[in-house]
Coordinates of N, CA and C and ligand atoms in Angstrom, one line a residue:
X285 N 11.2 27.4 24.7 CA 11.3 26.0 24.3 C 12.2 25.6 23.5
X286 N 12.8 24.4 23.7 CA 14.0 23.9 23.1 C 13.2 23.7 21.4
X287 N 14.1 23.7 20.2 CA 13.4 23.4 19.3 C 13.2 21.6 19.0
X288 N 12.4 21.2 18.3 CA 12.4 19.9 18.3 C 12.2 19.5 16.7
X289 N 13.3 18.6 16.5 CA 13.7 18.0 15.3 C 13.1 16.4 15.3
X290 N 12.1 16.3 14.8 CA 11.1 15.1 14.7 C 11.7 14.2 13.4
X291 N 12.3 12.8 13.5 CA 12.0 12.0 12.3 C 10.9 11.1 12.3
X292 N 10.0 11.2 11.6 CA 8.8 10.2 11.4 C 9.3 8.9 10.6
X293 N 9.5 7.9 11.2 CA 9.9 6.8 10.6 C 9.0 5.9 10.0
X294 N 8.9 5.0 9.1 CA 8.0 3.8 8.8 C 8.0 3.6 7.2
X295 N 7.5 2.7 6.9 CA 7.6 2.1 5.5 C 6.7 3.3 4.6
X296 N 6.9 2.9 3.4 CA 5.6 3.8 2.5 C 4.5 3.3 2.4
X297 N 3.5 4.2 3.1 CA 2.3 3.8 3.2 C 1.9 3.7 5.0
X298 N 2.9 3.8 5.8 CA 2.7 3.9 7.2 C 1.8 4.7 7.8
X299 N 1.7 6.1 7.2 CA 1.2 6.9 7.5 C 1.8 8.3 8.3
X300 N 2.9 8.6 7.8 CA 3.8 9.6 8.0 C 3.2 11.0 7.6
X301 N 3.0 10.8 6.2 CA 2.2 12.1 5.7 C 1.1 12.7 6.1
X302 N 0.2 11.4 6.5 CA -0.9 11.6 6.8 C -1.0 12.5 8.3
X303 N 0.0 11.9 9.1 CA 0.0 12.4 10.5 C 1.0 13.8 10.7
X304 N 2.2 13.7 9.6 CA 2.7 15.0 9.9 C 1.9 16.3 9.3
X305 N 0.7 16.0 8.3 CA 0.0 17.2 8.3 C -0.7 17.7 9.3
X306 N -1.3 16.8 10.1 CA -2.1 17.1 11.1 C -0.9 17.6 12.4
X307 N 0.0 16.9 12.5 CA 1.0 17.4 13.6 C 1.5 18.8 13.2
X308 N 1.9 19.0 12.2 CA 2.4 20.6 11.9 C 1.7 21.5 12.4
X309 N 0.4 21.2 12.4 CA -0.7 22.4 13.0 C -0.4 22.4 14.5
X310 N -0.7 21.2 15.0 CA -0.8 21.2 16.3 C 0.6 21.8 17.0
X311 N 1.8 21.4 16.4 CA 3.1 21.6 17.0 C 3.7 22.9 16.4
X312 N 3.0 23.5 15.6 CA 3.5 24.7 14.7 C 5.0 24.6 14.1
X313 N 5.4 23.5 13.5 CA 6.4 23.1 13.2 C 6.4 22.7 11.7
X314 N 7.3 23.3 10.9 CA 7.0 22.9 9.3 C 7.5 21.3 8.9
X315 N 6.8 20.7 7.9 CA 6.7 19.4 7.6 C 7.9 19.3 6.3
X316 N 8.9 18.7 6.6 CA 9.9 18.5 5.4 C 9.7 17.2 4.8
X317 N 9.0 17.1 3.8 CA 9.0 15.6 3.1 C 9.4 16.0 1.9
X318 N 10.8 15.0 1.8 CA 11.4 15.2 0.6 C 10.5 14.4 -0.6
X319 N 9.8 13.6 -0.5 CA 9.0 13.2 -1.6 C 8.4 14.3 -2.1
X320 N 7.6 15.1 -1.2 CA 6.9 16.1 -1.8 C 7.8 17.1 -2.2
X321 N 8.7 17.6 -1.5 CA 9.6 18.2 -2.3 C 10.4 18.0 -4.1
X322 N 10.6 16.5 -4.0 CA 10.9 16.1 -5.2 C 9.5 16.2 -6.2
X323 N 8.5 15.9 -5.8 CA 7.0 15.9 -6.5 C 6.9 17.1 -7.1
X324 N 7.1 18.5 -6.1 CA 7.1 19.7 -6.4 C 7.9 20.1 -7.8
X325 N 9.3 19.7 -7.6 CA 10.2 20.0 -8.3 C 9.6 19.3 -9.8
X326 N 9.3 18.1 -9.7 CA 8.6 17.3 -11.1 C 7.8 18.3 -11.8
X327 N 6.8 18.6 -10.9 CA 5.6 19.7 -11.4 C 6.3 20.5 -12.2
X328 N 7.1 21.3 -11.5 CA 7.8 22.8 -12.2 C 8.8 22.3 -13.1
X329 N 9.1 20.9 -13.4 CA 10.0 20.7 -14.4 C 11.5 21.2 -14.1
X330 N 11.7 21.1 -13.0 CA 13.3 21.5 -12.8 C 14.3 20.6 -13.2
X331 N 15.7 21.0 -13.3 CA 16.4 19.8 -13.4 C 16.5 18.9 -12.3
X332 N 16.3 19.4 -11.0 CA 16.2 18.5 -10.0 C 14.9 17.5 -10.0
X333 N 13.8 17.7 -10.3 CA 12.9 17.1 -10.7 C 12.8 15.9 -11.7
X334 N 13.5 16.5 -13.0 CA 13.6 15.5 -14.0 C 14.6 14.4 -13.4
X335 N 15.7 14.7 -12.6 CA 16.5 13.8 -12.1 C 16.0 12.9 -11.4
X336 N 15.2 13.3 -10.3 CA 14.5 12.6 -9.3 C 13.3 11.6 -9.9
X337 N 12.8 12.1 -11.0 CA 12.0 11.4 -11.5 C 12.5 9.9 -12.1
X338 N 13.6 10.0 -12.6 CA 14.2 8.6 -13.1 C 14.0 7.5 -12.0
X339 N 14.6 8.1 -10.9 CA 14.5 7.1 -9.6 C 12.9 6.9 -9.0
X340 N 12.2 8.0 -8.8 CA 11.1 7.8 -8.3 C 10.1 7.0 -9.3
X341 N 10.1 6.9 -10.5 CA 9.4 5.9 -11.5 C 9.6 4.6 -11.1
X342 N 11.0 4.3 -10.5 CA 11.4 2.8 -10.4 C 11.2 2.3 -9.2
X343 N 10.6 3.2 -8.2 CA 10.7 3.1 -7.0 C 12.1 2.9 -6.3
X344 N 13.1 3.5 -6.9 CA 14.4 3.5 -6.3 C 14.4 4.9 -5.6
X345 N 15.7 4.9 -4.7 CA 15.8 6.1 -4.2 C 16.8 7.1 -4.7
X346 N 16.5 8.4 -4.7 CA 17.4 9.5 -5.3 C 18.7 9.2 -4.7
X347 N 19.5 9.4 -5.3 CA 21.1 9.6 -4.5 C 21.2 10.3 -3.4
X348 N 21.8 9.9 -2.4 CA 21.8 10.7 -1.2 C 22.5 11.8 -1.2
X349 N 23.6 12.2 -2.2 CA 24.1 13.7 -2.4 C 23.3 14.6 -2.7
X350 N 22.0 14.1 -3.7 CA 21.1 15.3 -4.2 C 20.0 15.5 -2.8
X351 N 19.8 14.3 -2.2 CA 18.9 14.5 -1.4 C 19.1 15.4 -0.3
X352 N 20.3 14.8 0.1 CA 20.9 15.9 1.4 C 21.2 17.2 0.8
X353 N 21.9 17.3 -0.2 CA 21.9 19.0 -0.5 C 20.5 19.6 -0.6
X354 N 19.5 18.9 -1.0 CA 18.1 19.5 -0.9 C 17.5 19.7 0.3
X355 N 17.8 18.9 1.4 CA 17.7 19.1 2.9 C 18.2 20.2 3.1
X356 N 19.5 20.2 3.1 CA 20.6 21.4 3.5 C 19.9 22.5 3.3
X357 N 19.5 22.7 2.2 CA 18.9 24.2 1.7 C 17.5 24.3 2.3
X358 N 16.9 23.6 2.3 CA 15.4 23.5 3.2 C 15.4 24.1 4.5
X359 N 16.5 23.2 5.2 CA 16.3 23.5 6.6 C 17.2 25.0 7.4
X360 N 18.0 25.3 6.1 CA 18.7 26.7 6.5 C 17.6 27.7 6.4
X361 N 16.5 27.4 6.1 CA 15.4 28.9 6.1 C 15.1 29.1 7.5
X362 N 14.7 30.3 7.8 CA 14.2 30.6 9.1 C 13.0 29.6 9.7
X363 N 12.3 29.4 8.9 CA 11.0 28.6 9.5 C 11.2 27.5 10.3
X364 N 12.5 26.9 10.1 CA 12.9 25.9 10.8 C 13.7 25.8 12.0
X365 N 13.9 27.2 12.3 CA 14.6 27.5 13.7 C 14.1 26.7 14.9
X366 N 12.9 26.4 14.9 CA 12.1 25.9 16.3 C 12.1 24.4 16.0
X367 N 12.4 23.8 14.9 CA 12.2 22.3 14.8 C 11.9 22.2 13.5
X368 N 11.4 20.8 13.1 CA 11.2 20.2 11.7 C 10.4 18.8 11.9
X369 N 9.6 18.8 11.1 CA 8.7 17.3 11.3 C 9.2 16.8 10.0
X370 N 10.6 15.8 10.0 CA 10.8 15.1 9.0 C 10.2 14.0 8.6
X371 N 9.5 13.9 7.2 CA 8.5 13.1 6.6 C 9.4 12.5 5.3
X372 N 9.8 11.2 5.6 CA 10.7 10.4 4.4 C 12.0 10.6 4.4
X373 N 12.5 11.4 5.3 CA 14.2 11.8 5.4 C 14.5 11.4 6.8
X374 N 15.5 10.9 7.3 CA 16.5 10.0 6.2 C 16.0 8.7 5.9
X375 N 16.8 8.4 5.0 CA 16.0 6.9 4.4 C 17.4 6.2 4.0
X376 N 18.3 6.5 4.5 CA 19.6 5.6 4.8 C 20.5 5.9 5.4
X377 N 21.4 5.2 6.0 CA 22.2 5.5 7.0 C 23.3 6.7 6.6
X378 N 23.4 6.8 5.5 CA 24.4 7.9 5.0 C 23.5 9.4 5.5
X379 N 22.2 9.4 4.9 CA 21.3 10.6 5.2 C 21.2 11.0 6.5
X380 N 21.1 9.7 7.4 CA 20.8 10.0 8.8 C 22.3 10.7 9.5
X381 N 23.2 10.1 9.1 CA 24.6 10.6 9.3 C 24.7 12.1 8.8
X382 N 24.4 12.8 7.5 CA 24.6 13.7 7.4 C 23.2 14.7 8.1
X383 N 22.0 14.1 8.4 CA 21.2 14.9 9.2 C 21.8 15.3 10.5
X384 N 22.5 14.3 11.0 CA 23.1 14.6 12.4 C 24.1 15.7 12.2
X385 N 24.8 15.7 11.0 CA 25.8 16.5 10.9 C 25.2 17.9 10.8
X386 N 24.0 18.1 9.6 CA 23.7 19.4 9.3 C 23.1 19.9 10.8
X387 N 22.3 19.3 11.5 CA 21.7 19.9 12.6 C 22.9 20.3 13.5
X388 N 23.9 19.6 13.9 CA 25.0 20.0 14.7 C 25.5 21.3 14.0
X389 N 25.6 21.8 12.9 CA 25.9 23.2 12.4 C 25.2 24.2 13.1
X390 N 23.7 23.7 13.4 CA 23.0 24.6 13.8 C 23.1 24.6 15.3
X391 N 24.0 23.8 16.3 CA 23.7 23.6 17.5 C 22.7 22.7 17.8
X392 N 22.1 21.9 17.1 CA 20.8 21.1 17.4 C 21.2 19.6 17.2
X393 N 20.1 19.0 17.2 CA 20.2 17.3 17.2 C 18.9 16.5 16.9
X394 N 18.8 15.6 16.4 CA 17.5 14.8 16.4 C 17.0 14.8 17.6
X395 N 15.5 15.1 17.9 CA 15.0 14.9 19.7 C 14.4 13.6 19.6
X396 N 13.6 13.2 18.5 CA 12.9 11.7 18.7 C 12.6 11.4 17.3
X397 N 12.6 10.0 17.3 CA 12.2 9.3 16.0 C 11.0 8.6 16.5
X398 N 9.8 8.8 16.2 CA 8.8 7.9 16.2 C 8.7 7.2 15.1
X399 N 8.8 6.1 15.4 CA 8.5 4.5 14.4 C 7.4 4.3 14.1
X400 N 6.5 4.5 13.1 CA 5.4 4.1 13.0 C 5.3 2.8 12.2
X401 N 5.2 1.6 13.1 CA 5.4 0.5 12.7 C 3.9 -0.3 12.2
X402 N 4.2 -0.8 11.0 CA 2.8 -1.1 10.0 C 3.6 -2.3 9.3
X403 N 2.8 -4.1 9.3 CA 3.4 -4.7 8.5 C 3.4 -4.6 7.1
X404 N 4.2 -5.4 6.4 CA 4.5 -5.1 5.1 C 3.1 -5.3 4.0
X405 N 2.2 -6.3 4.2 CA 1.1 -6.6 3.5 C 0.2 -5.2 3.7
X406 N 0.2 -5.0 5.0 CA -0.7 -3.5 5.3 C -0.2 -2.3 4.6
X407 N 1.2 -2.1 4.6 CA 1.7 -1.0 3.8 C 1.1 -1.3 2.2
X408 N 1.0 -2.6 1.8 CA 0.8 -2.5 0.2 C -0.6 -2.1 0.2
X409 N -1.5 -2.5 1.0 CA -3.0 -2.3 1.1 C -3.0 -0.8 1.0
X410 N -2.4 -0.1 2.0 CA -2.7 1.2 2.3 C -2.0 2.1 0.9
X411 N -1.0 1.6 0.2 CA -0.4 2.2 -0.9 C -1.8 2.1 -1.9
X412 N -2.1 0.8 -2.0 CA -2.9 0.6 -3.2 C -4.3 1.6 -3.5
X413 N -4.6 2.1 -2.0 CA -6.0 2.5 -1.9 C -5.9 4.2 -1.9
X414 N -4.4 4.7 -1.9 CA -4.2 6.0 -1.6 C -4.7 7.0 -2.8
X415 N -5.5 8.0 -2.4 CA -5.7 9.2 -3.2 C -5.2 10.7 -2.5
X416 N -4.8 11.7 -3.1 CA -4.2 12.6 -2.5 C -5.0 13.9 -3.4
X417 N -5.0 15.2 -2.7 CA -5.6 16.2 -3.0 C -4.4 16.9 -3.9
X418 N -4.9 17.0 -5.1 CA -4.2 18.1 -6.0 C -3.6 19.3 -5.5
X419 N -4.3 20.0 -4.4 CA -4.4 21.4 -3.9 C -3.6 21.4 -2.5
X420 N -4.2 20.5 -1.5 CA -3.4 20.8 -0.5 C -2.6 19.6 0.1
X421 N -2.7 18.4 -0.9 CA -1.9 17.2 -0.2 C -2.4 16.1 0.5
X422 N -3.6 16.7 1.1 CA -4.4 15.8 1.9 C -4.6 14.4 1.5
X423 N -4.1 13.3 2.4 CA -4.3 11.8 2.0 C -5.4 11.1 2.2
X424 N -6.1 10.5 1.3 CA -7.4 9.7 1.5 C -6.9 8.2 1.2
X425 N -7.8 7.5 1.9 CA -7.7 5.9 1.5 C -9.3 5.6 0.8
X426 N -9.2 4.9 0.1 CA -10.5 4.8 -0.7 C -11.3 3.6 0.2
X427 N -10.8 2.8 1.2 CA -11.4 2.2 2.2 C -11.4 2.8 3.5
X428 N -10.0 2.8 4.0 CA -9.8 3.2 5.3 C -10.3 4.7 5.7
X429 N -10.3 5.7 4.7 CA -10.4 7.2 4.9 C -10.7 7.9 4.1
X430 N -12.2 7.4 3.1 CA -12.6 7.7 2.1 C -13.2 9.3 2.2
X431 N -13.1 10.3 1.2 CA -13.3 11.4 1.0 C -15.1 11.4 1.3
X432 N -15.8 12.3 1.7 CA -17.3 12.5 1.9 C -17.6 12.2 0.3
X433 N -17.2 12.9 -0.6 CA -17.6 12.8 -2.2 C -16.2 12.0 -3.0
X434 N -16.8 11.2 -3.4 CA -15.6 10.1 -4.2 C -14.9 11.4 -5.0
X435 N -13.6 11.3 -4.9 CA -12.6 11.9 -6.0 C -12.4 13.3 -5.7
X436 N -13.2 13.8 -4.6 CA -13.2 15.4 -4.2 C -12.7 15.5 -2.7
X437 N -11.6 16.5 -2.4 CA -11.1 16.6 -1.0 C -12.1 17.4 -0.1
X438 N -12.1 16.9 0.8 CA -13.1 17.4 1.9 C -12.8 18.8 2.4
X439 N -11.7 19.0 2.2 CA -11.2 20.1 3.0 C -11.3 21.5 2.0
X440 N -10.9 21.2 0.7 CA -10.9 22.4 -0.3 C -11.6 22.1 -1.6
X441 N -12.4 20.8 -1.6 CA -13.2 20.6 -2.8 C -12.5 20.5 -4.1
X442 N -10.9 20.3 -3.9 CA -10.0 20.1 -5.2 C -10.3 18.6 -5.7
X443 N -9.6 18.4 -6.9 CA -9.8 17.0 -7.1 C -8.4 16.1 -6.7
X444 N -9.1 15.0 -6.4 CA -8.0 14.0 -5.8 C -7.3 13.2 -7.0
X445 N -6.1 12.7 -6.7 CA -5.3 11.9 -7.9 C -4.4 11.0 -7.2
X446 N -4.4 10.0 -8.0 CA -3.5 8.8 -7.5 C -2.1 8.9 -8.0
X447 N -0.9 8.9 -7.0 CA 0.4 9.0 -7.4 C 0.8 8.3 -8.4
X448 N 1.7 8.9 -9.5 CA 2.4 8.1 -10.4 C 3.1 7.1 -10.2
X449 N 3.7 7.2 -8.8 CA 4.6 6.1 -8.5 C 3.7 5.2 -7.9
X450 N 2.5 5.3 -7.7 CA 1.7 4.1 -7.0 C 1.1 3.2 -7.9
X451 N 1.8 2.6 -8.8 CA 1.6 1.4 -9.8 C 2.1 0.4 -9.0
X452 N 1.2 -0.8 -8.7 CA 1.7 -1.9 -8.2 C 3.0 -2.4 -8.1
X453 N 3.4 -2.4 -9.3 CA 5.1 -2.8 -9.3 C 5.9 -1.8 -8.6
X454 N 5.5 -0.6 -8.6 CA 6.4 0.5 -8.1 C 6.3 0.4 -6.5
X455 N 5.0 0.0 -6.2 CA 4.5 0.1 -4.7 C 5.5 -1.0 -4.1
X456 N 5.5 -2.2 -4.7 CA 6.2 -3.4 -4.2 C 7.7 -3.1 -3.9
X457 N 8.3 -2.5 -5.3 CA 9.7 -2.1 -5.2 C 10.0 -1.1 -4.0
X458 N 9.4 -0.2 -4.0 CA 9.6 0.7 -2.7 C 9.4 0.2 -1.3
X459 N 8.6 -0.9 -1.1 CA 8.7 -1.7 0.4 C 9.8 -2.5 0.5
X460 N 10.4 -3.1 -0.7 CA 11.7 -3.9 -0.6 C 12.6 -2.7 -0.8
X461 N 12.7 -1.7 -1.2 CA 13.9 -0.8 -0.9 C 13.8 -0.3 0.4
X462 N 12.7 0.0 1.2 CA 12.5 0.3 2.3 C 13.1 -0.6 3.4
X463 N 12.8 -2.2 3.2 CA 13.4 -2.9 4.1 C 15.0 -3.1 3.9
X464 N 15.1 -3.1 2.7 CA 17.0 -3.1 2.4 C 17.6 -2.0 3.0
X465 N 17.0 -0.8 2.8 CA 18.0 0.5 2.8 C 17.6 1.5 4.1
X466 N 16.4 1.2 4.4 CA 15.9 2.4 5.4 C 15.6 1.5 6.6
X467 N 14.9 0.3 6.9 CA 14.9 -0.3 7.9 C 15.9 -0.5 8.9
X468 N 17.4 -0.6 8.1 CA 18.5 -0.5 9.4 C 18.3 0.8 10.2
X469 N 17.7 1.9 9.7 CA 17.6 3.2 10.7 C 17.0 3.2 11.9
X470 N 16.1 2.1 12.0 CA 15.2 1.9 13.2 C 16.4 1.4 14.5
X471 N 17.2 0.4 14.0 CA 18.4 0.0 14.7 C 19.3 1.3 15.4
X472 N 19.8 1.9 14.3 CA 20.5 3.2 14.2 C 19.9 4.0 15.5
X473 N 18.8 4.4 15.2 CA 18.3 5.3 16.1 C 17.9 5.0 17.5
X474 N 17.7 3.3 17.6 CA 17.4 2.8 18.9 C 18.6 2.8 19.6
X475 N 19.7 2.5 19.1 CA 20.9 2.5 19.6 C 21.3 3.9 20.6
X476 N 21.0 5.1 19.7 CA 21.0 6.4 20.2 C 20.1 6.7 21.2
X477 N 19.1 5.7 21.5 CA 17.8 6.2 22.6 C 17.2 6.8 21.9
X478 N 16.8 7.1 20.7 CA 15.7 8.3 20.3 C 14.6 7.4 19.7
X479 N 14.6 6.2 19.6 CA 13.2 5.5 18.9 C 12.3 5.6 19.8
X480 N 11.0 5.7 19.2 CA 9.7 5.7 20.2 C 8.7 4.8 19.1
X481 N 8.6 3.5 19.5 CA 7.6 2.7 18.9 C 6.3 3.2 18.8
X482 N 5.7 3.0 17.7 CA 4.3 3.5 17.7 C 3.5 2.3 16.9
X483 N 2.5 2.0 17.3 CA 1.9 0.6 16.8 C 0.8 1.6 15.4
X484 N 1.2 1.3 14.2 CA 0.9 2.0 13.3 C -0.5 1.3 12.7
X485 N -1.1 0.2 13.0 CA -2.0 -0.4 12.7 C -3.2 0.1 13.5
X486 N -3.5 1.0 14.3 CA -4.7 1.6 14.8 C -5.2 2.6 13.9
X487 N -6.4 3.2 14.6 CA -6.9 4.2 13.5 C -6.3 5.5 13.4
X488 N -6.3 6.4 12.6 CA -5.6 7.4 12.4 C -5.4 8.3 13.7
X489 N -6.6 8.4 14.3 CA -6.6 9.0 15.4 C -5.5 8.5 16.7
X490 N -6.0 7.3 16.8 CA -5.2 6.7 17.6 C -3.7 6.8 17.6
X491 N -3.3 6.5 16.2 CA -1.7 7.0 16.1 C -1.5 8.2 16.3
X492 N -2.1 9.3 16.0 CA -2.0 10.7 16.4 C -1.7 11.1 17.5
X493 N -2.6 10.3 18.8 CA -2.5 10.6 20.0 C -1.2 9.9 20.4
X494 N -0.8 8.6 20.0 CA 0.4 7.9 20.3 C 1.6 8.7 20.2
X495 N 1.3 9.3 18.7 CA 2.5 10.2 18.5 C 2.7 11.5 19.1
X496 N 1.8 12.1 19.3 CA 1.7 13.5 20.2 C 2.3 13.3 21.4
X497 N 1.8 12.0 22.1 CA 2.6 12.0 23.2 C 4.2 11.5 23.2
X498 N 4.4 10.7 22.3 CA 5.8 10.5 22.2 C 6.9 11.7 21.9
X499 N 6.3 12.6 21.3 CA 6.8 13.8 21.1 C 6.6 14.7 22.2
X500 N 5.5 14.8 22.9 CA 5.6 15.6 24.0 C 6.6 15.1 25.3
X501 N 6.8 13.8 25.3 CA 7.7 13.5 26.3 C 9.2 13.5 26.1
X502 N 9.5 13.7 24.8 CA 10.8 13.5 24.3 C 11.5 15.2 24.9
X503 N 12.6 14.9 25.1 CA 13.3 16.3 25.8 C 13.2 17.3 24.7
Ligands
ADP833 P1 3.3 7.7 4.0 O1 3.7 8.8 4.1 O2 3.9 7.0 5.2 O3 3.8 6.7 2.9 P2 0.4 8.1 3.8 O4 0.2 8.9 5.0 O5 0.5 8.8 2.5 O6 1.9 7.2 4.2 O7 -0.8 6.9 4.2 C1 -0.8 6.0 3.1 C2 -2.2 5.5 2.9 O8 -2.9 5.0 4.2 C3 -3.2 6.6 2.7 O9 -4.1 6.5 1.8 C4 -3.8 7.0 4.0 O10 -5.3 7.6 4.1 C5 -4.1 5.6 4.7 N1 -3.7 5.7 6.2 C6 -2.9 6.5 6.8 N2 -2.5 6.2 8.4 C7 -3.9 5.3 8.3 C8 -4.5 4.4 9.4 N3 -4.1 4.8 10.6 N4 -5.2 3.4 9.1 C9 -5.6 3.3 8.0 N5 -5.0 3.9 6.8 C10 -4.4 4.7 6.9
AMP834 P1 7.3 9.4 -0.8 O1 6.8 10.5 -0.9 O2 8.2 9.6 0.8 O3 6.8 8.0 -0.7 O4 8.8 9.4 -1.7 C1 8.5 9.1 -3.1 C2 9.9 8.7 -3.8 O5 10.7 10.1 -3.5 C3 10.9 7.8 -3.3 O6 10.0 6.4 -3.6 C4 12.1 8.1 -3.8 O7 12.3 7.8 -5.1 C5 12.1 9.5 -3.7 N1 12.4 9.9 -2.2 C6 11.8 10.4 -1.4 N2 12.6 11.0 -0.2 C7 13.8 10.1 -0.6 C8 15.0 10.2 0.2 N3 15.1 10.8 1.6 N4 16.1 9.5 -0.1 C9 15.9 9.4 -1.3 N5 14.8 9.4 -2.4 C10 13.7 9.7 -1.8

């Protein structure tokens, strides 16, 4: 089977992480979430983590050179040979160009870009109620997808937390930054014939089925 390099596109709160966690099991592909890698670095207090924090706390993007170098390092690992599910990367045209060039080095290219479309006001509601497992990273929503026991992960019983950058001010800034810097990628990939539009305001299961279909149909 040809490797599949899938770029999950959508605003902050669109459901990329929620879907990537399920898809990676089904498709047997690693999820590369640049946000998760930055948060891991933050937790381990690396230099990269300290640098990223100054941007993440404000809802701004970490500079392209830093982000691209980190992705280059990650996709060079053997588990990426059959493909990758990118979640939260690329976020600028420069990152998208860099991704194309990186994949070309491996004789590969982006296979499909499912765009999970969710309106701005819904994005904000999604972010406002998001709770994440401290252990496995599984995402819940206080209203739309609550855990069985409040504050506890259904999968492993670990504690749930709200992300530090999920304050109302930062959420709004992240959404603005998305529309200014990331949304232009929708046309970028549409022009390359790679975009697959998905209605992201359906149930999590319905979005999942639509995504699977879009990915299966891609060459
Ligand atoms: P992203 O990774 O795109 O920022 P997440 O996957 O973290 O988004 O989802 C944001 C929040 O929205 C989470 O609380 C998640 O439980 C919730 N969510 C995700 N998909 C849906 C959906 N289809 N309907 C309702 N809530 C959703
Ligand atoms: P996320 O987990 O995708 O919501 O990302 C959280 C934060 O990490 C963002 O608000 C940015 O500060 C930073 N970040 C994640 N991915 C990128 C990226 N591709 N480019 C720049 N900054 C990023």
